[in-house]
CSV table of C-alpha atoms (C1' of nucleotides) in Angstrom, one decimal:
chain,number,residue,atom,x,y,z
B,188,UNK,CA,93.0,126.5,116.2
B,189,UNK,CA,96.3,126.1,116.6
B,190,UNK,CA,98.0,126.9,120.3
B,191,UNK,CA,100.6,129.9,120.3
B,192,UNK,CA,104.3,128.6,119.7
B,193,UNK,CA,106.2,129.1,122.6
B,194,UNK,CA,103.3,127.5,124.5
B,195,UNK,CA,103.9,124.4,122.4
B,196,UNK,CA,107.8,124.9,123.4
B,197,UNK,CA,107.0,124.6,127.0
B,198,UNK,CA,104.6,121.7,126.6
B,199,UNK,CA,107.5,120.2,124.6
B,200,UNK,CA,109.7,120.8,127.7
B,201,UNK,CA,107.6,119.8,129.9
B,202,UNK,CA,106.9,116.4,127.9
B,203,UNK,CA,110.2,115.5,127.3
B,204,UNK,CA,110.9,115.6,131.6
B,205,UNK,CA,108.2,113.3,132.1
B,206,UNK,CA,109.5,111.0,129.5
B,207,UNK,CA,113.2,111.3,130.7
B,208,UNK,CA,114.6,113.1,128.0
B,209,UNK,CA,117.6,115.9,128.0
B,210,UNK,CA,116.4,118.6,127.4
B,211,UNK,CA,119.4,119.7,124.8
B,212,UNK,CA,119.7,122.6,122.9
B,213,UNK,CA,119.5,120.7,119.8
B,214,UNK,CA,116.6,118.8,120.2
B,215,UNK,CA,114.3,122.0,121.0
B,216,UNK,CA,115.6,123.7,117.9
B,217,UNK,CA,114.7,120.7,115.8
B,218,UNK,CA,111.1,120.2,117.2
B,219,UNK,CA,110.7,124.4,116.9
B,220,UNK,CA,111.8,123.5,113.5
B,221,UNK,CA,109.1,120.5,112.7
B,222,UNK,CA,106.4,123.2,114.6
B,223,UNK,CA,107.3,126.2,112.5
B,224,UNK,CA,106.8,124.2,109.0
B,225,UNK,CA,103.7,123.9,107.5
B,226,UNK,CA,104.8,121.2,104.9
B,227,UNK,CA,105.1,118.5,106.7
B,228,UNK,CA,109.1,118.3,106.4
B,229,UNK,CA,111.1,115.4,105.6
B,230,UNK,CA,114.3,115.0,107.9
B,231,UNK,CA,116.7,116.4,105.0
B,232,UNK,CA,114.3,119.6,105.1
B,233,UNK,CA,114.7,119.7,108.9
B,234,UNK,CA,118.0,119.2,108.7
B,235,UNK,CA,118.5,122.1,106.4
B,236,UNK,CA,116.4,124.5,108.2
B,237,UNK,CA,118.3,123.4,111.9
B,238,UNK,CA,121.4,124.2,110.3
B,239,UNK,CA,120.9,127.5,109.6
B,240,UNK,CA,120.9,128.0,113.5
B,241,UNK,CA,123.5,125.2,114.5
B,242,UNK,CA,126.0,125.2,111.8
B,243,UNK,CA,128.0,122.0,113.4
B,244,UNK,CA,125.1,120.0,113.9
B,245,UNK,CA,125.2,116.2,112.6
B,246,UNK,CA,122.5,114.8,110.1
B,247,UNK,CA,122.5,111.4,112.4
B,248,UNK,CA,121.5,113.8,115.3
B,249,UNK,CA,118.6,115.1,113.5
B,250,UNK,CA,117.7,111.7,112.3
B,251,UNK,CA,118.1,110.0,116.1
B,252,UNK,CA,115.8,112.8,117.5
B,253,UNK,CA,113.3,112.0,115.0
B,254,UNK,CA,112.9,108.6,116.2
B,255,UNK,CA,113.1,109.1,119.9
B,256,UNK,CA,110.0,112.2,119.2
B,257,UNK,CA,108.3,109.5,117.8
B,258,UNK,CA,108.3,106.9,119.8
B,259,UNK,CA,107.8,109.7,122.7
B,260,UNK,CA,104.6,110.6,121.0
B,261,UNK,CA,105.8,114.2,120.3
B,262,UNK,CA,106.0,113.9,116.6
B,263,UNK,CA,103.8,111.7,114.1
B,264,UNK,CA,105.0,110.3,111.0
B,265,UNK,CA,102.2,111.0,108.0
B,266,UNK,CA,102.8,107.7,106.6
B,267,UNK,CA,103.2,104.4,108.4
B,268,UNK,CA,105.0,103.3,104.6
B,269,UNK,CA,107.9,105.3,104.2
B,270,UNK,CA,110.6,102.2,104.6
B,271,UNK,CA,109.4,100.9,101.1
B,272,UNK,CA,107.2,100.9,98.0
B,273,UNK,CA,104.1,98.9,98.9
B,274,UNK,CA,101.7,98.2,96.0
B,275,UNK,CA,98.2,97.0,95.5
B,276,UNK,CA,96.2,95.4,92.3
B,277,UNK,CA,92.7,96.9,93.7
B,278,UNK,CA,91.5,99.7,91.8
B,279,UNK,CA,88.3,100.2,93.1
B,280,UNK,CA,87.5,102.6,95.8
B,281,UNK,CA,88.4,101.1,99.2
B,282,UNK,CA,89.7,101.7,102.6
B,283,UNK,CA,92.6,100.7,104.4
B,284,UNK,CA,93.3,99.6,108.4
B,285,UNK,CA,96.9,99.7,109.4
B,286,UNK,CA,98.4,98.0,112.3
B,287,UNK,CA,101.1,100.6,113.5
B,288,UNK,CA,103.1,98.0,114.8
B,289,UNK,CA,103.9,95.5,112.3
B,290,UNK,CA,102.2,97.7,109.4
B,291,UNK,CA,99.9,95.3,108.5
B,292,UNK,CA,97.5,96.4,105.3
B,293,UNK,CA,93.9,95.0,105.1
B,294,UNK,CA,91.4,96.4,102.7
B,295,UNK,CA,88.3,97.5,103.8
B,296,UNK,CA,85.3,97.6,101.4
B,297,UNK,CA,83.9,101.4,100.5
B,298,UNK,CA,80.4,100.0,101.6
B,299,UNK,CA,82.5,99.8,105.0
B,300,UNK,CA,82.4,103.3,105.9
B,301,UNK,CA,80.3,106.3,106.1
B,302,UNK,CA,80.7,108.1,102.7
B,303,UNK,CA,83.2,110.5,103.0
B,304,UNK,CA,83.4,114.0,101.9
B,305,UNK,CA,85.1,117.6,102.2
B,306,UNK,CA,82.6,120.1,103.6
B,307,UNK,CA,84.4,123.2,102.6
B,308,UNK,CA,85.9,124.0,98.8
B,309,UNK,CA,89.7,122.2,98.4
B,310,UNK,CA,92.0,125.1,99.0
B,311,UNK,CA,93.5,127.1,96.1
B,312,UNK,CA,92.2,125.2,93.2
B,313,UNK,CA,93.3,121.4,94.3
B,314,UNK,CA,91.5,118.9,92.4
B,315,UNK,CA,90.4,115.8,94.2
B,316,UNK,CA,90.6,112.8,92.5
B,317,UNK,CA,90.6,110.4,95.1
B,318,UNK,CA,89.2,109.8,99.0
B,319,UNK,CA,90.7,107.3,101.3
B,320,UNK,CA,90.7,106.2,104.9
B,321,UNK,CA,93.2,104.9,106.9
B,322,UNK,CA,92.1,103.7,110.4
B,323,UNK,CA,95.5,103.0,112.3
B,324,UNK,CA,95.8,100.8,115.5
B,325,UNK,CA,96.9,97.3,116.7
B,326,UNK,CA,95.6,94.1,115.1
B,327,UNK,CA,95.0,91.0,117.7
B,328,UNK,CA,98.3,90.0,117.6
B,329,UNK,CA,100.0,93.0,118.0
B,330,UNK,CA,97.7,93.8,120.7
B,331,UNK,CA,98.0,90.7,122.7
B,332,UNK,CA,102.1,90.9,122.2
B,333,UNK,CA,102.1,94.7,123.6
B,334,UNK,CA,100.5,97.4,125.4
B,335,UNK,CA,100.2,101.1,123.2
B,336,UNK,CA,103.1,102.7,124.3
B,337,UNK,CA,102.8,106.1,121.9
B,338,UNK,CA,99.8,106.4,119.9
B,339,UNK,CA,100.5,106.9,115.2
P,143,UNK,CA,83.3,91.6,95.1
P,144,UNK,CA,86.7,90.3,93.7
P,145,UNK,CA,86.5,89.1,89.8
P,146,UNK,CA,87.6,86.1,88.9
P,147,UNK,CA,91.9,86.3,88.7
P,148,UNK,CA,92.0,84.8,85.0
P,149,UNK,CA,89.6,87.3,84.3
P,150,UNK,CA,91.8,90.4,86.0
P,151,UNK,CA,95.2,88.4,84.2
P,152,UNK,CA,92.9,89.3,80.7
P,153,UNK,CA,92.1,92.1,81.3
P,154,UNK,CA,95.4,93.3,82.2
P,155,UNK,CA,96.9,92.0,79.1
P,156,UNK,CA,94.4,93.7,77.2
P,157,UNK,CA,95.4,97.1,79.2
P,158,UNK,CA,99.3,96.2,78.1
P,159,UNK,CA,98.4,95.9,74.7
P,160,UNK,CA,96.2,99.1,75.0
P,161,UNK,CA,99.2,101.3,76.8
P,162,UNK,CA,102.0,99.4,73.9
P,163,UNK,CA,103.2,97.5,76.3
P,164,UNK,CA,105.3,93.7,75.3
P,165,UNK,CA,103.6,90.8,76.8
P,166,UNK,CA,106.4,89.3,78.6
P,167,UNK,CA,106.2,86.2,80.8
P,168,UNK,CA,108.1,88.0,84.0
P,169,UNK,CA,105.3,91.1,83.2
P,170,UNK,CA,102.8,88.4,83.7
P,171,UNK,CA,104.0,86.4,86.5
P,172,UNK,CA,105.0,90.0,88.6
P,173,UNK,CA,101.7,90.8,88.2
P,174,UNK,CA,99.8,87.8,89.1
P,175,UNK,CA,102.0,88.3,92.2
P,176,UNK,CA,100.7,91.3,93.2
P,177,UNK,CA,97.3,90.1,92.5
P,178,UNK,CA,97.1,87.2,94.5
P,179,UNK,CA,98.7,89.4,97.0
P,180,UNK,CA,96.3,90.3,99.9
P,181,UNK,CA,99.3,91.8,102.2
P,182,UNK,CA,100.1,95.2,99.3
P,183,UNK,CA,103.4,93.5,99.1
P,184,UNK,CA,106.2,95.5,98.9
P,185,UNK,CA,109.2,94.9,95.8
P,186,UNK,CA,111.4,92.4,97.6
P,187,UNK,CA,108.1,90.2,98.9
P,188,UNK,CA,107.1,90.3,95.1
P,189,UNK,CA,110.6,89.3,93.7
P,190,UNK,CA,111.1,86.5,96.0
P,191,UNK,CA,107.9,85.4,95.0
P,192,UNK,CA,108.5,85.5,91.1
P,193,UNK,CA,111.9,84.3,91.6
P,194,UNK,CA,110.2,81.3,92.9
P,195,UNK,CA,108.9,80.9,89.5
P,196,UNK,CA,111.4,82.1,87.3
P,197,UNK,CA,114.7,82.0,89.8
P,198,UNK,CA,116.5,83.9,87.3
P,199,UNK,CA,114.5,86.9,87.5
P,200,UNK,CA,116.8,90.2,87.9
P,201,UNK,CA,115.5,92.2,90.8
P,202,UNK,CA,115.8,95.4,89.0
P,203,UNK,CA,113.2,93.8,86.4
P,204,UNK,CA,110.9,93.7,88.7
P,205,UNK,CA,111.1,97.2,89.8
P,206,UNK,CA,111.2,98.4,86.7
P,207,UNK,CA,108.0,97.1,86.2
P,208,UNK,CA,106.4,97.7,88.9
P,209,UNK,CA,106.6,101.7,87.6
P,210,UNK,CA,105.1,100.5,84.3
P,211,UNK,CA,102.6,99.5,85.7
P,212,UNK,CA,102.0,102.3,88.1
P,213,UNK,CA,102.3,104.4,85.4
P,214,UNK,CA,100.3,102.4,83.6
P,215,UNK,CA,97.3,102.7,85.7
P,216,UNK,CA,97.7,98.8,86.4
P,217,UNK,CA,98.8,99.0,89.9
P,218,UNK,CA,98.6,101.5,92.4
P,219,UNK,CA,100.9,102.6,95.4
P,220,UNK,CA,99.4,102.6,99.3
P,221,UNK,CA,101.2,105.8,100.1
P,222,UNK,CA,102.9,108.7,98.1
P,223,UNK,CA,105.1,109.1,100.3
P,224,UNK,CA,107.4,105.6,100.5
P,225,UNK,CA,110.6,107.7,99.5
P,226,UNK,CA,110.8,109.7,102.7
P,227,UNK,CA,109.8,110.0,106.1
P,228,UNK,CA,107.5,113.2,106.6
P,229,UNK,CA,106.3,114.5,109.7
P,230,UNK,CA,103.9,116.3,111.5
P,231,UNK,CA,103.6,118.0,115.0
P,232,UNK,CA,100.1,118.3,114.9
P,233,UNK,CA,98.7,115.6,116.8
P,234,UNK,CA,95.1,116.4,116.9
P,235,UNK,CA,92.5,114.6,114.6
P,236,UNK,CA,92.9,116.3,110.9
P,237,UNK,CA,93.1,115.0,107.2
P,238,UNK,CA,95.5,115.1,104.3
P,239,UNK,CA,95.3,116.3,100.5
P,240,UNK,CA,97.9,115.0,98.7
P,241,UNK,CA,98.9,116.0,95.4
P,242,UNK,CA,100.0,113.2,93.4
P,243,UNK,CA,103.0,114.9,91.1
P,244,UNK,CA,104.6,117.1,93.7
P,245,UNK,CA,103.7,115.2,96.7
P,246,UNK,CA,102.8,118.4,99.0
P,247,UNK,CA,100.7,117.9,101.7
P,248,UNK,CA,98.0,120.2,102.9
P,249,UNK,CA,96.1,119.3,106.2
P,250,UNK,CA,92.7,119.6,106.8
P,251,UNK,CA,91.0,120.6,109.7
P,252,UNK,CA,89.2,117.6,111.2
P,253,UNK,CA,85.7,119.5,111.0
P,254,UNK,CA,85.9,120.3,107.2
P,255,UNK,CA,85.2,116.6,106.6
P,256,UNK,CA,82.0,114.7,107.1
P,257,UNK,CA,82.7,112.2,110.1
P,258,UNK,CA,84.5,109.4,109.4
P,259,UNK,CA,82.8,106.2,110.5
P,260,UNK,CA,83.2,102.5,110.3
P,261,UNK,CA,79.9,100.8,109.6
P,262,UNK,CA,81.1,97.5,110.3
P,263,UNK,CA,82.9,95.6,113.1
P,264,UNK,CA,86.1,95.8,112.8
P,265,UNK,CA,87.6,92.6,111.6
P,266,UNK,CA,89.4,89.9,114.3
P,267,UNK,CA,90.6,91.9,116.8
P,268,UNK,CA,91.4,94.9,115.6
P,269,UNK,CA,91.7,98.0,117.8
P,270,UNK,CA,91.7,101.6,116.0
P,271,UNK,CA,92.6,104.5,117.3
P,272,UNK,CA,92.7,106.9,114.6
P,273,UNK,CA,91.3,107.5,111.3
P,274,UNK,CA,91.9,110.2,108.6
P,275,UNK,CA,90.9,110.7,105.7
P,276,UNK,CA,93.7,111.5,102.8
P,277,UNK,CA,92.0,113.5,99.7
P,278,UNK,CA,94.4,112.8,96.5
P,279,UNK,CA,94.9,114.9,93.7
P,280,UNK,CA,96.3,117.6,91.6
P,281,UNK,CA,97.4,120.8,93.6
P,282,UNK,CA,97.0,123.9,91.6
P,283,UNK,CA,100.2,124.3,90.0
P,284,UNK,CA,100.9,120.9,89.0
P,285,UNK,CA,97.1,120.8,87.4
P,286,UNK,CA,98.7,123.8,85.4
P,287,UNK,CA,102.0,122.3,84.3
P,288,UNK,CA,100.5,119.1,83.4
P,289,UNK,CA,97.4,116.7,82.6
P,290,UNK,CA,97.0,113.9,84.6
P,291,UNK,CA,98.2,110.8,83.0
P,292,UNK,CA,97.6,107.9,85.5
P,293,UNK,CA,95.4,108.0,88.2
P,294,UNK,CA,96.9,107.5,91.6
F,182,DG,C1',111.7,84.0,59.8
F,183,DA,C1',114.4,88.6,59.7
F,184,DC,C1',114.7,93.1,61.5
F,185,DA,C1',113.8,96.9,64.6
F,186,DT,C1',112.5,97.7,69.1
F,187,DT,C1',111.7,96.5,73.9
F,188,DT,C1',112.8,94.2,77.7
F,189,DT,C1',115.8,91.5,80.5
F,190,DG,C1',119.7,90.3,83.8
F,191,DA,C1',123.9,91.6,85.9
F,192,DT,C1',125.9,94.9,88.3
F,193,DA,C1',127.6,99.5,89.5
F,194,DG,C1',125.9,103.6,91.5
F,195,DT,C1',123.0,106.6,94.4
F,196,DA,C1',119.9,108.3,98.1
F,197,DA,C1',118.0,107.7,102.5
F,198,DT,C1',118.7,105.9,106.8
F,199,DT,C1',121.2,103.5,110.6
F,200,DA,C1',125.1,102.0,113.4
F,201,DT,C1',129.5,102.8,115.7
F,202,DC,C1',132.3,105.1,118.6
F,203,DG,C1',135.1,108.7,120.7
F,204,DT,C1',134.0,113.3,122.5
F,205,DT,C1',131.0,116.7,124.7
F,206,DA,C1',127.1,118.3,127.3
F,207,DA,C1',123.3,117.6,130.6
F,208,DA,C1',121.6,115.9,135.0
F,209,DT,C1',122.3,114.9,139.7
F,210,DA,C1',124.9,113.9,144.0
F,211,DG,C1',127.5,115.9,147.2
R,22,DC,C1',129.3,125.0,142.3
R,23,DT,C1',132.2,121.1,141.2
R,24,DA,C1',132.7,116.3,140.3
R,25,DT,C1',130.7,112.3,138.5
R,26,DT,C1',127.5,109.7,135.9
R,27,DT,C1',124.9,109.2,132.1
R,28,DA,C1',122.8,110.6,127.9
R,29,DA,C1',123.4,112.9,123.7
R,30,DC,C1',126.3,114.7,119.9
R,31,DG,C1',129.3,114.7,115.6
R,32,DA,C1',131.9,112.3,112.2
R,33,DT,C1',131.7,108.8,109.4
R,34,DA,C1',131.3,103.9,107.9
R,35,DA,C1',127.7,100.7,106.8
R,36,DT,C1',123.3,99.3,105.2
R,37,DT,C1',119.0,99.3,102.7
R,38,DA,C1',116.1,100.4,99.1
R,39,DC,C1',116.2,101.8,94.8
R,40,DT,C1',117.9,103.4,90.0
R,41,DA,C1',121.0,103.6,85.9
R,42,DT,C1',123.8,101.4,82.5
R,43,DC,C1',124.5,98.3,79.0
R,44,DA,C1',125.2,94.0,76.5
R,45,DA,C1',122.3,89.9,75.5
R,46,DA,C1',117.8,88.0,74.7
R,47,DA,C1',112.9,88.1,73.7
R,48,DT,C1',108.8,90.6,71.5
R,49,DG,C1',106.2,92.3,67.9
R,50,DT,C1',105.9,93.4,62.9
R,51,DC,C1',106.3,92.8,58.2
DNA sequence: GACATTTTGATAGTAATTATCGTTAAATAG
DNA sequence: CTATTTAACGATAATTACTATCAAAATGTC
């Protein structure tokens, strides 16, 4: 379930002293703004909605606050892709493992994994043509080159 | 198991044929490029290695067909969301649907989906800390406005 | 092989993102 | 609570990834 709102504020707060941020009256309103969407927003939608409450506010502010909730472990990015198009020739049914350092793609066969499946119906008439897993982490030599700072 | 590549070139200039597609030597040697791929190149890895074979190759030639052949059903993309960074707050294990027109994305609690599971080790090294599983298809308007046309 | 149609290459244009830098606000010392 | 230090902000230029345009060249068909 999901925990009330302004408890998630204060945990924000509170997160953001511990990892030596300002606590600034822009960067709450954009976090409340990434809370408050269901959509999972792209920073031009968050920019949108933040400026509806800070008229003034900069696009490259929105955009640097991003990051640094990212790399703070306050906000996730849904795909570890988004710089540019990656493609592959492998049609089958497989399964990928991402390194969420250097981004690193390796297939993994569909015998690989438990078979996966939805337990419930797909909401509102959705029809699934397609099941994939990503398994994020570090490959060896990410690992060896770094400790986890914020988890993807 | 992987078929043979002169097998997969055949077959995929059968498929051009089938989809009225020209048979052009840069359609053949982009391809090959992404086939003997195992990294899911992105556009830039694939020109520099076509232009390698043909140097005078126009990078917009190769994008270009790159979306044939998506839309072809001859290549596929790793995520639907390259275009944009999308986030999420919610950091606790869940799952994505994705519809493949409009791009929404719907999450999933984690307990709606059979337990995701890697039957195998790992492969050299590897450390995983997170999986999820993302569930593509057609959300219910877009199945309305539209039959599916390529697979994604 | 000639013709109609695609595709290609060169390049200008656009969208998303990042860098720069002077100004302003937050944190902390006194 | 004021001054000072430091971090963050806003404006905007620059960059990166991608797309559109269009004349020239290659493909497929008869």
């Amino acid at each position: 379930m999901r925990a009330n709102l302004e408890q998630q504020v204060e945990n924000f707060r509170e997160r953001c002293r511990a990892a030596g941020l300002s606590l600034t009256h822009q960067r709450e309103i954009i976090y409340r703004a990434v809370l408050e969407s269901r959509e999972h927003p792209s920073p031009e939608i968050i920019y949108e909605k933040v400026k509806a409450l800070i008229p003034a506010i900069s696009l490259a502010t929105v955009y640097k606050n991003i990051h640094t909730f990212i790399d703070a472990g306050l906000l996730r990015e849904v795909t570890l892709h988004h710089g540019s198009l990656r493609l592959e020739a492998n049609l089958s049914e497989h399964h990928h493992l991402v390194c969420v350092r250097c981004k690193a793609i390796v297939d993994l066969d569909e015998s690989d994994v438990a078979p996966v499946h939805l337990k419930r119906r797909p909401p509102a008439g959705f029809r699934i043509t397609r099941a994939s897993v990503e398994f994020r982490g570090l490959c060896a030599a990410c690992a060896k080159s770094s400790k986890l700072t914020a988890q993807s």
